[in-house]
PDB file of C-alpha atoms in Angstrom:
ATOM      1  CA  UNK L  27      -5.141  -5.802 -48.841  1.00 53.00           C
ATOM      2  CA  UNK L  28      -1.983  -7.398 -48.041  1.00 74.00           C
ATOM      3  CA  UNK L  29       0.935  -6.238 -45.821  1.00 73.00           C
ATOM      4  CA  UNK L  30       3.105  -5.752 -48.915  1.00 71.00           C
ATOM      5  CA  UNK L  31       0.140  -3.995 -50.831  1.00 66.00           C
ATOM      6  CA  UNK L  32      -0.088  -1.631 -47.787  1.00 74.00           C
ATOM      7  CA  UNK L  33       3.666  -1.240 -47.678  1.00 64.00           C
ATOM      8  CA  UNK L  34       3.967  -0.348 -51.243  1.00 66.00           C
ATOM      9  CA  UNK L  35       1.070   2.487 -50.843  1.00 75.00           C
ATOM     10  CA  UNK L  36       4.450   4.377 -49.348  1.00 69.00           C
ATOM     11  CA  UNK L  37       7.859   3.855 -49.475  1.00 78.00           C
ATOM     12  CA  UNK L  38       8.770   0.555 -47.709  1.00 70.00           C
ATOM     13  CA  UNK L  39      12.433   0.422 -45.761  1.00 64.00           C
ATOM     14  CA  UNK L  40      13.588  -2.301 -48.113  1.00 70.00           C
ATOM     15  CA  UNK L  41      12.972  -0.509 -51.379  1.00 80.00           C
ATOM     16  CA  UNK L  42      16.194   1.470 -52.021  1.00 78.00           C
ATOM     17  CA  UNK L  43      15.543   2.917 -55.521  1.00 84.00           C
ATOM     18  CA  UNK L  44      18.544   0.871 -56.590  1.00 90.00           C
ATOM     19  CA  UNK L  45      19.708  -2.934 -56.700  1.00 96.00           C
ATOM     20  CA  UNK L  46      21.432  -4.268 -53.558  1.00 95.00           C
ATOM     21  CA  UNK L  47      25.116  -4.127 -53.959  1.00 95.00           C
ATOM     22  CA  UNK L  48      25.031  -7.827 -53.418  1.00 97.00           C
ATOM     23  CA  UNK L  49      23.014  -8.211 -56.684  1.00 98.00           C
ATOM     24  CA  UNK L  50      25.582  -5.782 -58.601  1.00 98.00           C
ATOM     25  CA  UNK L  51      28.522  -7.736 -57.169  1.00 97.00           C
ATOM     26  CA  UNK L  52      26.903 -11.172 -58.351  1.00 98.00           C
ATOM     27  CA  UNK L  53      26.183  -9.750 -61.767  1.00 98.00           C
ATOM     28  CA  UNK L  54      29.490  -8.089 -62.400  1.00 98.00           C
ATOM     29  CA  UNK L  55      31.442 -11.397 -61.195  1.00 98.00           C
ATOM     30  CA  UNK L  56      29.339 -13.411 -63.858  1.00 97.00           C
ATOM     31  CA  UNK L  57      27.352 -15.364 -61.336  1.00 97.00           C
ATOM     32  CA  UNK L  58      24.103 -14.317 -62.909  1.00 98.00           C
ATOM     33  CA  UNK L  59      23.582 -15.952 -66.179  1.00 98.00           C
ATOM     34  CA  UNK L  60      21.081 -16.384 -69.015  1.00 98.00           C
ATOM     35  CA  UNK L  61      17.339 -15.743 -68.486  1.00 99.00           C
ATOM     36  CA  UNK L  62      16.542 -14.447 -64.782  1.00 99.00           C
ATOM     37  CA  UNK L  63      13.469 -14.930 -62.836  1.00 99.00           C
ATOM     38  CA  UNK L  64      13.199 -12.364 -60.069  1.00 99.00           C
ATOM     39  CA  UNK L  65      10.981 -13.938 -57.390  1.00 99.00           C
ATOM     40  CA  UNK L  66       9.208 -11.169 -55.309  1.00 97.00           C
ATOM     41  CA  UNK L  67      10.389  -8.658 -57.546  1.00 97.00           C
ATOM     42  CA  UNK L  68       8.765  -5.688 -55.632  1.00 95.00           C
ATOM     43  CA  UNK L  69       9.323  -2.448 -57.755  1.00 95.00           C
ATOM     44  CA  UNK L  70      11.707  -4.175 -60.006  1.00 97.00           C
ATOM     45  CA  UNK L  71      15.163  -2.566 -59.236  1.00 97.00           C
ATOM     46  CA  UNK L  72      17.058  -5.873 -59.488  1.00 98.00           C
ATOM     47  CA  UNK L  73      15.106  -7.049 -62.695  1.00 99.00           C
ATOM     48  CA  UNK L  74      15.601  -3.574 -64.367  1.00 98.00           C
ATOM     49  CA  UNK L  75      19.410  -3.680 -63.295  1.00 99.00           C
ATOM     50  CA  UNK L  76      19.692  -7.146 -65.035  1.00 99.00           C
ATOM     51  CA  UNK L  77      17.749  -6.215 -68.134  1.00 99.00           C
ATOM     52  CA  UNK L  78      20.298  -3.274 -68.513  1.00 98.00           C
ATOM     53  CA  UNK L  79      22.907  -5.579 -68.512  1.00 98.00           C
ATOM     54  CA  UNK L  80      21.248  -7.758 -71.411  1.00 98.00           C
ATOM     55  CA  UNK L  81      19.627 -10.417 -69.302  1.00 99.00           C
ATOM     56  CA  UNK L  82      15.857 -11.497 -70.194  1.00 99.00           C
ATOM     57  CA  UNK L  83      14.072 -10.973 -67.163  1.00 99.00           C
ATOM     58  CA  UNK L  84      10.774 -11.907 -65.694  1.00 99.00           C
ATOM     59  CA  UNK L  85       9.758 -10.427 -62.226  1.00 99.00           C
ATOM     60  CA  UNK L  86       6.896 -11.824 -60.065  1.00 98.00           C
ATOM     61  CA  UNK L  87       5.168 -10.419 -57.076  1.00 96.00           C
ATOM     62  CA  UNK L  88       1.751 -10.443 -55.430  1.00 94.00           C
ATOM     63  CA  UNK L  89       1.907  -6.761 -54.530  1.00 92.00           C
ATOM     64  CA  UNK L  90      -0.085  -5.126 -57.598  1.00 93.00           C
ATOM     65  CA  UNK L  91       1.037  -1.611 -56.401  1.00 93.00           C
ATOM     66  CA  UNK L  92       4.820  -2.761 -56.475  1.00 93.00           C
ATOM     67  CA  UNK L  93       4.392  -4.156 -60.029  1.00 96.00           C
ATOM     68  CA  UNK L  94       2.758  -1.000 -61.262  1.00 95.00           C
ATOM     69  CA  UNK L  95       5.664   1.091 -60.142  1.00 94.00           C
ATOM     70  CA  UNK L  96       8.130  -1.630 -61.894  1.00 97.00           C
ATOM     71  CA  UNK L  97       6.204  -1.278 -64.918  1.00 98.00           C
ATOM     72  CA  UNK L  98       6.627   2.398 -64.882  1.00 96.00           C
ATOM     73  CA  UNK L  99      10.043   2.342 -64.183  1.00 97.00           C
ATOM     74  CA  UNK L 100      10.639   0.052 -67.120  1.00 98.00           C
ATOM     75  CA  UNK L 101       9.002   2.393 -69.608  1.00 98.00           C
ATOM     76  CA  UNK L 102      10.720   5.328 -68.146  1.00 98.00           C
ATOM     77  CA  UNK L 103      14.338   3.639 -68.499  1.00 97.00           C
ATOM     78  CA  UNK L 104      13.177   2.081 -72.078  1.00 98.00           C
ATOM     79  CA  UNK L 105      13.900  -1.605 -70.712  1.00 98.00           C
ATOM     80  CA  UNK L 106      12.239  -4.705 -71.740  1.00 97.00           C
ATOM     81  CA  UNK L 107      10.963  -6.577 -68.560  1.00 98.00           C
ATOM     82  CA  UNK L 108       7.946  -8.629 -68.052  1.00 98.00           C
ATOM     83  CA  UNK L 109       6.377  -8.044 -64.629  1.00 98.00           C
ATOM     84  CA  UNK L 110       3.591 -10.573 -63.483  1.00 98.00           C
ATOM     85  CA  UNK L 111       1.395 -10.694 -60.739  1.00 97.00           C
ATOM     86  CA  UNK L 112       2.191 -14.208 -59.622  1.00 98.00           C
ATOM     87  CA  UNK L 113       2.421 -16.296 -56.537  1.00 97.00           C
ATOM     88  CA  UNK L 114       6.129 -17.237 -55.677  1.00 97.00           C
ATOM     89  CA  UNK L 115       4.953 -20.744 -54.365  1.00 98.00           C
ATOM     90  CA  UNK L 116       3.695 -21.508 -57.965  1.00 98.00           C
ATOM     91  CA  UNK L 117       6.535 -20.088 -60.291  1.00 98.00           C
ATOM     92  CA  UNK L 118       6.758 -23.471 -61.594  1.00 98.00           C
ATOM     93  CA  UNK L 119       3.509 -22.735 -63.448  1.00 97.00           C
ATOM     94  CA  UNK L 120       4.923 -19.794 -65.376  1.00 98.00           C
ATOM     95  CA  UNK L 121       5.060 -22.033 -68.636  1.00 96.00           C
ATOM     96  CA  UNK L 122       8.825 -21.535 -68.943  1.00 98.00           C
ATOM     97  CA  UNK L 123      12.127 -22.001 -67.194  1.00 99.00           C
ATOM     98  CA  UNK L 124      15.332 -19.821 -66.524  1.00 99.00           C
ATOM     99  CA  UNK L 125      18.899 -20.187 -66.070  1.00 99.00           C
ATOM    100  CA  UNK L 126      19.009 -18.056 -62.889  1.00 99.00           C
ATOM    101  CA  UNK L 127      16.524 -17.120 -60.272  1.00 99.00           C
ATOM    102  CA  UNK L 128      17.128 -14.426 -57.534  1.00 99.00           C
ATOM    103  CA  UNK L 129      15.558 -13.899 -54.280  1.00 98.00           C
ATOM    104  CA  UNK L 130      16.194 -10.895 -52.493  1.00 97.00           C
ATOM    105  CA  UNK L 131      14.220 -10.682 -49.297  1.00 92.00           C
ATOM    106  CA  UNK L 132      11.448 -12.901 -50.015  1.00 95.00           C
ATOM    107  CA  UNK L 133      12.528 -16.244 -48.307  1.00 96.00           C
ATOM    108  CA  UNK L 134      12.659 -14.818 -45.019  1.00 93.00           C
ATOM    109  CA  UNK L 135       8.864 -13.802 -45.242  1.00 92.00           C
ATOM    110  CA  UNK L 136       7.529 -17.491 -45.877  1.00 95.00           C
ATOM    111  CA  UNK L 137       5.891 -19.411 -43.214  1.00 95.00           C
ATOM    112  CA  UNK L 138       7.727 -22.615 -42.604  1.00 95.00           C
ATOM    113  CA  UNK L 139       5.208 -24.789 -44.212  1.00 97.00           C
ATOM    114  CA  UNK L 140       5.449 -22.676 -47.557  1.00 97.00           C
ATOM    115  CA  UNK L 141       9.344 -22.962 -47.739  1.00 97.00           C
ATOM    116  CA  UNK L 142       9.413 -26.429 -49.314  1.00 97.00           C
ATOM    117  CA  UNK L 143       6.835 -25.602 -51.764  1.00 98.00           C
ATOM    118  CA  UNK L 144       8.570 -22.767 -52.635  1.00 98.00           C
ATOM    119  CA  UNK L 145      11.887 -24.822 -53.165  1.00 98.00           C
ATOM    120  CA  UNK L 146       9.827 -27.235 -55.347  1.00 98.00           C
ATOM    121  CA  UNK L 147       8.398 -24.501 -57.354  1.00 98.00           C
ATOM    122  CA  UNK L 148      11.846 -22.686 -57.882  1.00 98.00           C
ATOM    123  CA  UNK L 149      13.296 -26.085 -58.957  1.00 98.00           C
ATOM    124  CA  UNK L 150      10.460 -26.497 -61.451  1.00 98.00           C
ATOM    125  CA  UNK L 151      10.943 -22.945 -62.846  1.00 99.00           C
ATOM    126  CA  UNK L 152      14.683 -23.692 -63.636  1.00 99.00           C
ATOM    127  CA  UNK L 153      16.542 -25.651 -66.127  1.00 98.00           C
ATOM    128  CA  UNK L 154      18.913 -28.443 -64.793  1.00 98.00           C
ATOM    129  CA  UNK L 155      21.831 -26.850 -63.551  1.00 98.00           C
ATOM    130  CA  UNK L 156      19.893 -23.461 -63.169  1.00 98.00           C
ATOM    131  CA  UNK L 157      21.178 -21.475 -60.066  1.00 98.00           C
ATOM    132  CA  UNK L 158      18.921 -19.864 -57.386  1.00 99.00           C
ATOM    133  CA  UNK L 159      20.723 -17.213 -55.639  1.00 99.00           C
ATOM    134  CA  UNK L 160      18.913 -16.292 -52.588  1.00 98.00           C
ATOM    135  CA  UNK L 161      19.559 -13.336 -50.325  1.00 97.00           C
ATOM    136  CA  UNK L 162      17.896 -13.222 -46.601  1.00 95.00           C
ATOM    137  CA  UNK L 163      18.158 -12.068 -43.440  1.00 88.00           C
ATOM    138  CA  UNK L 164      20.323 -13.942 -40.831  1.00 92.00           C
ATOM    139  CA  UNK L 165      19.866 -15.027 -37.409  1.00 88.00           C
ATOM    140  CA  UNK L 166      22.837 -12.675 -36.513  1.00 85.00           C
ATOM    141  CA  UNK L 167      21.069  -9.432 -36.509  1.00 78.00           C
ATOM    142  CA  UNK L 168      20.739  -8.255 -33.101  1.00 74.00           C
ATOM    143  CA  UNK L 169      17.869  -5.870 -33.705  1.00 70.00           C
ATOM    144  CA  UNK L 170      14.470  -6.584 -32.012  1.00 70.00           C
ATOM    145  CA  UNK L 171      12.766  -5.566 -35.071  1.00 68.00           C
ATOM    146  CA  UNK L 172      12.760  -6.302 -38.648  1.00 66.00           C
ATOM    147  CA  UNK L 173      11.573  -9.637 -40.534  1.00 75.00           C
ATOM    148  CA  UNK L 174      12.316 -13.234 -39.344  1.00 83.00           C
ATOM    149  CA  UNK L 175      15.905 -14.463 -39.001  1.00 86.00           C
ATOM    150  CA  UNK L 176      16.874 -17.372 -40.961  1.00 93.00           C
ATOM    151  CA  UNK L 177      19.677 -19.815 -39.996  1.00 94.00           C
ATOM    152  CA  UNK L 178      22.047 -21.841 -42.551  1.00 96.00           C
ATOM    153  CA  UNK L 179      20.329 -24.944 -41.318  1.00 96.00           C
ATOM    154  CA  UNK L 180      17.021 -23.656 -42.377  1.00 96.00           C
ATOM    155  CA  UNK L 181      18.275 -22.731 -45.683  1.00 97.00           C
ATOM    156  CA  UNK L 182      19.856 -26.220 -46.107  1.00 96.00           C
ATOM    157  CA  UNK L 183      16.857 -28.129 -44.749  1.00 96.00           C
ATOM    158  CA  UNK L 184      14.564 -26.328 -47.467  1.00 96.00           C
ATOM    159  CA  UNK L 185      16.861 -26.845 -50.408  1.00 97.00           C
ATOM    160  CA  UNK L 186      18.036 -30.418 -49.558  1.00 93.00           C
ATOM    161  CA  UNK L 187      15.939 -32.417 -52.098  1.00 92.00           C
ATOM    162  CA  UNK L 188      16.888 -31.698 -55.906  1.00 95.00           C
ATOM    163  CA  UNK L 189      19.406 -29.210 -55.099  1.00 98.00           C
ATOM    164  CA  UNK L 190      23.085 -28.894 -54.754  1.00 97.00           C
ATOM    165  CA  UNK L 191      24.633 -26.147 -52.221  1.00 96.00           C
ATOM    166  CA  UNK L 192      26.993 -24.189 -54.122  1.00 96.00           C
ATOM    167  CA  UNK L 193      27.457 -22.064 -50.977  1.00 96.00           C
ATOM    168  CA  UNK L 194      26.193 -19.985 -48.229  1.00 97.00           C
ATOM    169  CA  UNK L 195      28.226 -16.831 -47.531  1.00 96.00           C
ATOM    170  CA  UNK L 196      27.812 -13.775 -45.220  1.00 95.00           C
ATOM    171  CA  UNK L 197      26.468 -10.856 -46.954  1.00 96.00           C
ATOM    172  CA  UNK L 198      24.570  -7.671 -46.229  1.00 92.00           C
ATOM    173  CA  UNK L 199      21.006  -6.454 -46.934  1.00 89.00           C
ATOM    174  CA  UNK L 200      20.810  -2.559 -47.143  1.00 87.00           C
ATOM    175  CA  UNK L 201      17.727  -0.861 -46.213  1.00 82.00           C
ATOM    176  CA  UNK L 202      16.503   2.571 -45.048  1.00 76.00           C
ATOM    177  CA  UNK L 203      17.132   1.550 -41.394  1.00 74.00           C
ATOM    178  CA  UNK L 204      20.726   0.469 -41.862  1.00 78.00           C
ATOM    179  CA  UNK L 205      22.382  -2.561 -43.087  1.00 86.00           C
ATOM    180  CA  UNK L 206      21.491  -5.959 -42.070  1.00 84.00           C
ATOM    181  CA  UNK L 207      23.312  -9.316 -41.659  1.00 90.00           C
ATOM    182  CA  UNK L 208      22.198 -11.614 -44.544  1.00 94.00           C
ATOM    183  CA  UNK L 209      23.180 -14.929 -46.026  1.00 95.00           C
ATOM    184  CA  UNK L 210      23.755 -15.148 -49.741  1.00 98.00           C
ATOM    185  CA  UNK L 211      22.832 -18.882 -50.687  1.00 98.00           C
ATOM    186  CA  UNK L 212      23.572 -20.356 -54.006  1.00 98.00           C
ATOM    187  CA  UNK L 213      21.635 -23.520 -54.861  1.00 98.00           C
ATOM    188  CA  UNK L 214      21.982 -25.461 -58.082  1.00 98.00           C
ATOM    189  CA  UNK L 215      18.997 -27.378 -59.734  1.00 98.00           C
ATOM    190  CA  UNK L 216      20.021 -30.939 -60.068  1.00 94.00           C
TER     191      UNK L 216
END
């Protein structure tokens, strides 16, 4: 059983039972458009929120337990969302493309060697001009615990080929243990 399958046996600290404030702000500002791919969707709060706003959403994750919870939430809320057990490093193999991809807390869990594979897969899953909105832990977190920290240079180095950087902004990631410093990066598929 993977770390994430085990984490979803209970209530992991990143699973708030609601979308991150950053995703709500992005949606309200019109920065999330068209069909949406939620990569590393977990229990589906972001996918469900965006579906409630009228987006067609597909959520992918490798944690079966999280996907079961996401499906139950969708049924309980009467929302249409497709949740798939699928590897984030292979989202270009979904057989379709999207206008927007969101990554809330997945990138900082990837091994260094998987990061360029992930960027290529995301590019293949987006239409030309499609946007990837990525929210990850930043190196500015002073705590001695938590996920890997990511620098702006690491983001830029990963998304350099076939992408245009639309911005990297200071943001926050909320969790049961408090609010963490994060980067909100916007990359456009060229």
